[in-house]
PDB file of C-alpha atoms in Angstrom:
ATOM      1  CA  UNK A  31     -21.856  15.797 -11.309  1.00  0.00           C
ATOM      2  CA  UNK A  32     -23.570  16.358  -8.018  1.00  0.00           C
ATOM      3  CA  UNK A  33     -25.526  13.519  -6.556  1.00  0.00           C
ATOM      4  CA  UNK A  34     -27.892  13.131  -3.671  1.00  0.00           C
ATOM      5  CA  UNK A  35     -27.167  10.273  -1.359  1.00  0.00           C
ATOM      6  CA  UNK A  36     -29.655   7.814  -0.078  1.00  0.00           C
ATOM      7  CA  UNK A  37     -30.150   6.877   3.512  1.00  0.00           C
ATOM      8  CA  UNK A  38     -31.093   3.359   4.319  1.00  0.00           C
ATOM      9  CA  UNK A  39     -32.931   2.801   7.605  1.00  0.00           C
ATOM     10  CA  UNK A  40     -33.392  -0.951   7.324  1.00  0.00           C
ATOM     11  CA  UNK A  41     -30.976  -1.835  10.121  1.00  0.00           C
ATOM     12  CA  UNK A  42     -28.210  -3.522   8.155  1.00  0.00           C
ATOM     13  CA  UNK A  43     -28.709  -1.568   4.954  1.00  0.00           C
ATOM     14  CA  UNK A  44     -25.957   0.916   5.750  1.00  0.00           C
ATOM     15  CA  UNK A  45     -23.454  -1.892   6.351  1.00  0.00           C
ATOM     16  CA  UNK A  46     -24.545  -3.700   3.201  1.00  0.00           C
ATOM     17  CA  UNK A  47     -24.143  -0.492   1.219  1.00  0.00           C
ATOM     18  CA  UNK A  48     -20.693   0.049   2.721  1.00  0.00           C
ATOM     19  CA  UNK A  49     -19.490  -3.468   1.924  1.00  0.00           C
ATOM     20  CA  UNK A  50     -20.905  -3.308  -1.597  1.00  0.00           C
ATOM     21  CA  UNK A  51     -19.228   0.047  -2.158  1.00  0.00           C
ATOM     22  CA  UNK A  52     -15.851  -1.347  -1.107  1.00  0.00           C
ATOM     23  CA  UNK A  53     -16.260  -4.549  -3.129  1.00  0.00           C
ATOM     24  CA  UNK A  54     -14.495  -3.148  -6.185  1.00  0.00           C
ATOM     25  CA  UNK A  55     -10.825  -2.222  -6.506  1.00  0.00           C
ATOM     26  CA  UNK A  56     -11.327   1.175  -8.227  1.00  0.00           C
ATOM     27  CA  UNK A  57     -13.756   2.250  -5.485  1.00  0.00           C
ATOM     28  CA  UNK A  58     -11.347   1.163  -2.737  1.00  0.00           C
ATOM     29  CA  UNK A  59      -8.551   3.066  -4.473  1.00  0.00           C
ATOM     30  CA  UNK A  60     -10.680   6.228  -4.636  1.00  0.00           C
ATOM     31  CA  UNK A  61     -11.367   6.040  -0.883  1.00  0.00           C
ATOM     32  CA  UNK A  62      -7.717   5.250  -0.144  1.00  0.00           C
ATOM     33  CA  UNK A  63      -6.510   8.115  -2.372  1.00  0.00           C
ATOM     34  CA  UNK A  64      -8.881  10.582  -0.691  1.00  0.00           C
ATOM     35  CA  UNK A  65      -7.703   9.457   2.753  1.00  0.00           C
ATOM     36  CA  UNK A  66      -4.210  10.706   1.893  1.00  0.00           C
ATOM     37  CA  UNK A  67      -5.491  14.152   0.880  1.00  0.00           C
ATOM     38  CA  UNK A  68      -6.659  17.110   2.978  1.00  0.00           C
ATOM     39  CA  UNK A  69     -10.373  16.964   3.834  1.00  0.00           C
ATOM     40  CA  UNK A  70     -11.229  19.624   1.249  1.00  0.00           C
ATOM     41  CA  UNK A  71      -8.937  18.220  -1.455  1.00  0.00           C
ATOM     42  CA  UNK A  72     -10.031  17.212  -4.950  1.00  0.00           C
ATOM     43  CA  UNK A  73      -8.329  14.491  -6.924  1.00  0.00           C
ATOM     44  CA  UNK A  74      -8.201  13.971 -10.687  1.00  0.00           C
ATOM     45  CA  UNK A  75      -9.793  10.886 -12.140  1.00  0.00           C
ATOM     46  CA  UNK A  76      -9.079   8.302 -13.359  1.00  0.00           C
ATOM     47  CA  UNK A  77      -5.716   8.701 -11.566  1.00  0.00           C
ATOM     48  CA  UNK A  78      -7.220   8.491  -8.045  1.00  0.00           C
ATOM     49  CA  UNK A  79      -8.853   5.161  -8.949  1.00  0.00           C
ATOM     50  CA  UNK A  80      -5.792   3.637 -10.557  1.00  0.00           C
ATOM     51  CA  UNK A  81      -3.495   1.211  -8.810  1.00  0.00           C
ATOM     52  CA  UNK A  82       0.242   1.104  -9.428  1.00  0.00           C
ATOM     53  CA  UNK A  83       0.114  -2.684  -9.441  1.00  0.00           C
ATOM     54  CA  UNK A  84      -2.679  -3.036 -12.004  1.00  0.00           C
ATOM     55  CA  UNK A  85      -2.684  -1.662 -15.539  1.00  0.00           C
ATOM     56  CA  UNK A  86      -6.099  -0.590 -16.800  1.00  0.00           C
ATOM     57  CA  UNK A  87      -7.029   1.081 -20.061  1.00  0.00           C
ATOM     58  CA  UNK A  88      -7.667   4.757 -19.246  1.00  0.00           C
ATOM     59  CA  UNK A  89     -10.697   5.111 -21.516  1.00  0.00           C
ATOM     60  CA  UNK A  90     -12.306   1.913 -20.236  1.00  0.00           C
ATOM     61  CA  UNK A  91     -11.683   2.886 -16.608  1.00  0.00           C
ATOM     62  CA  UNK A  92     -13.104   6.378 -17.185  1.00  0.00           C
ATOM     63  CA  UNK A  93     -16.307   4.952 -18.670  1.00  0.00           C
ATOM     64  CA  UNK A  94     -16.686   2.504 -15.777  1.00  0.00           C
ATOM     65  CA  UNK A  95     -16.059   5.287 -13.267  1.00  0.00           C
ATOM     66  CA  UNK A  96     -18.679   7.607 -14.770  1.00  0.00           C
ATOM     67  CA  UNK A  97     -21.364   4.975 -15.233  1.00  0.00           C
ATOM     68  CA  UNK A  98     -20.864   2.621 -12.308  1.00  0.00           C
ATOM     69  CA  UNK A  99     -18.262   3.319  -9.637  1.00  0.00           C
ATOM     70  CA  UNK A 100     -18.757   7.051  -9.010  1.00  0.00           C
ATOM     71  CA  UNK A 101     -22.573   6.903  -8.876  1.00  0.00           C
ATOM     72  CA  UNK A 102     -22.391   4.024  -6.377  1.00  0.00           C
ATOM     73  CA  UNK A 103     -20.033   5.930  -4.069  1.00  0.00           C
ATOM     74  CA  UNK A 104     -21.938   9.201  -4.501  1.00  0.00           C
ATOM     75  CA  UNK A 105     -25.337   7.606  -3.824  1.00  0.00           C
ATOM     76  CA  UNK A 106     -23.982   6.432  -0.470  1.00  0.00           C
ATOM     77  CA  UNK A 107     -22.692   9.931   0.304  1.00  0.00           C
ATOM     78  CA  UNK A 108     -19.084   8.741   0.404  1.00  0.00           C
ATOM     79  CA  UNK A 109     -17.866  11.027  -2.377  1.00  0.00           C
ATOM     80  CA  UNK A 110     -18.888  13.932  -4.557  1.00  0.00           C
ATOM     81  CA  UNK A 111     -17.677  14.077  -8.126  1.00  0.00           C
ATOM     82  CA  UNK A 112     -17.565  16.516 -11.001  1.00  0.00           C
ATOM     83  CA  UNK A 113     -17.535  15.534 -14.643  1.00  0.00           C
ATOM     84  CA  UNK A 114     -15.605  18.413 -16.235  1.00  0.00           C
ATOM     85  CA  UNK A 115     -12.851  18.001 -15.336  1.00  0.00           C
ATOM     86  CA  UNK A 116     -13.421  14.563 -13.890  1.00  0.00           C
ATOM     87  CA  UNK A 117     -12.567  14.947 -10.200  1.00  0.00           C
ATOM     88  CA  UNK A 118     -13.553  13.446  -6.866  1.00  0.00           C
ATOM     89  CA  UNK A 119     -13.705  14.763  -3.304  1.00  0.00           C
ATOM     90  CA  UNK A 120     -14.986  13.552   0.057  1.00  0.00           C
ATOM     91  CA  UNK A 121     -18.721  13.330   0.621  1.00  0.00           C
ATOM     92  CA  UNK A 122     -20.697  13.815   3.840  1.00  0.00           C
ATOM     93  CA  UNK A 123     -20.403  10.132   4.835  1.00  0.00           C
ATOM     94  CA  UNK A 124     -16.756   9.671   3.797  1.00  0.00           C
ATOM     95  CA  UNK A 125     -15.752   8.689   7.332  1.00  0.00           C
ATOM     96  CA  UNK A 126     -17.601   5.363   6.991  1.00  0.00           C
ATOM     97  CA  UNK A 127     -15.540   3.784   4.182  1.00  0.00           C
ATOM     98  CA  UNK A 128     -12.406   5.596   5.387  1.00  0.00           C
ATOM     99  CA  UNK A 129     -12.723   3.867   8.758  1.00  0.00           C
ATOM    100  CA  UNK A 130     -12.962   0.419   7.168  1.00  0.00           C
ATOM    101  CA  UNK A 131     -10.124   1.010   4.693  1.00  0.00           C
ATOM    102  CA  UNK A 132      -7.998   2.578   7.440  1.00  0.00           C
ATOM    103  CA  UNK A 133      -8.507  -0.390   9.778  1.00  0.00           C
ATOM    104  CA  UNK A 134      -7.749  -2.771   6.934  1.00  0.00           C
ATOM    105  CA  UNK A 135      -4.480  -1.062   6.009  1.00  0.00           C
ATOM    106  CA  UNK A 136      -3.334  -0.668   9.623  1.00  0.00           C
ATOM    107  CA  UNK A 137      -3.958  -4.366  10.262  1.00  0.00           C
ATOM    108  CA  UNK A 138      -2.231  -5.603   7.136  1.00  0.00           C
ATOM    109  CA  UNK A 139       0.284  -7.789   8.947  1.00  0.00           C
ATOM    110  CA  UNK A 140      -2.500  -9.561  10.857  1.00  0.00           C
ATOM    111  CA  UNK A 141      -4.579 -10.325   7.774  1.00  0.00           C
ATOM    112  CA  UNK A 142      -4.368 -13.801   6.260  1.00  0.00           C
ATOM    113  CA  UNK A 143      -1.771 -13.909   3.499  1.00  0.00           C
ATOM    114  CA  UNK A 144      -4.362 -14.584   0.793  1.00  0.00           C
ATOM    115  CA  UNK A 145      -6.256 -11.410   1.712  1.00  0.00           C
ATOM    116  CA  UNK A 146      -3.033  -9.366   1.839  1.00  0.00           C
ATOM    117  CA  UNK A 147      -1.862 -10.664  -1.528  1.00  0.00           C
ATOM    118  CA  UNK A 148      -5.160  -9.957  -3.292  1.00  0.00           C
ATOM    119  CA  UNK A 149      -5.834  -6.475  -1.876  1.00  0.00           C
ATOM    120  CA  UNK A 150      -4.461  -3.725  -4.077  1.00  0.00           C
ATOM    121  CA  UNK A 151      -4.937  -1.068  -1.388  1.00  0.00           C
ATOM    122  CA  UNK A 152      -2.766  -3.023   1.052  1.00  0.00           C
ATOM    123  CA  UNK A 153      -0.166  -3.398  -1.703  1.00  0.00           C
ATOM    124  CA  UNK A 154      -0.191   0.384  -2.152  1.00  0.00           C
ATOM    125  CA  UNK A 155       0.349   0.892   1.605  1.00  0.00           C
ATOM    126  CA  UNK A 156       3.202  -1.636   1.698  1.00  0.00           C
ATOM    127  CA  UNK A 157       4.901   0.028  -1.289  1.00  0.00           C
ATOM    128  CA  UNK A 158       4.658   3.515   0.227  1.00  0.00           C
ATOM    129  CA  UNK A 159       6.001   2.260   3.575  1.00  0.00           C
ATOM    130  CA  UNK A 160       9.074   0.762   1.902  1.00  0.00           C
ATOM    131  CA  UNK A 161       9.957   4.016   0.091  1.00  0.00           C
TER     132      UNK A 161
END
């Protein structure tokens, strides 16, 4: 499904939109998964939103992706998604959430333990570094 993205010229609106978009684990995992792919790559869903450390029902996750998570990311211009087959790719403003997630994962050892322990994306980075 193609989506137009909104621009928000209210000063802090873009930051608010960015933080809200990254406030949910499946959305962070989508951004993180796309960061590991070539710029023109497409990833299958719900796999790109799934975390190795958290088991989610596939059907439930797919419904939540279609009706909540994907529209939120697409409206911000962070991703583009297709519904058949369900896939995701980078949008025109992908660099914004990728910068935040990238900084977060590169700074993992400096983050307070509580933030490290509760962030699935950081857990994914730590697991891939140890392999």
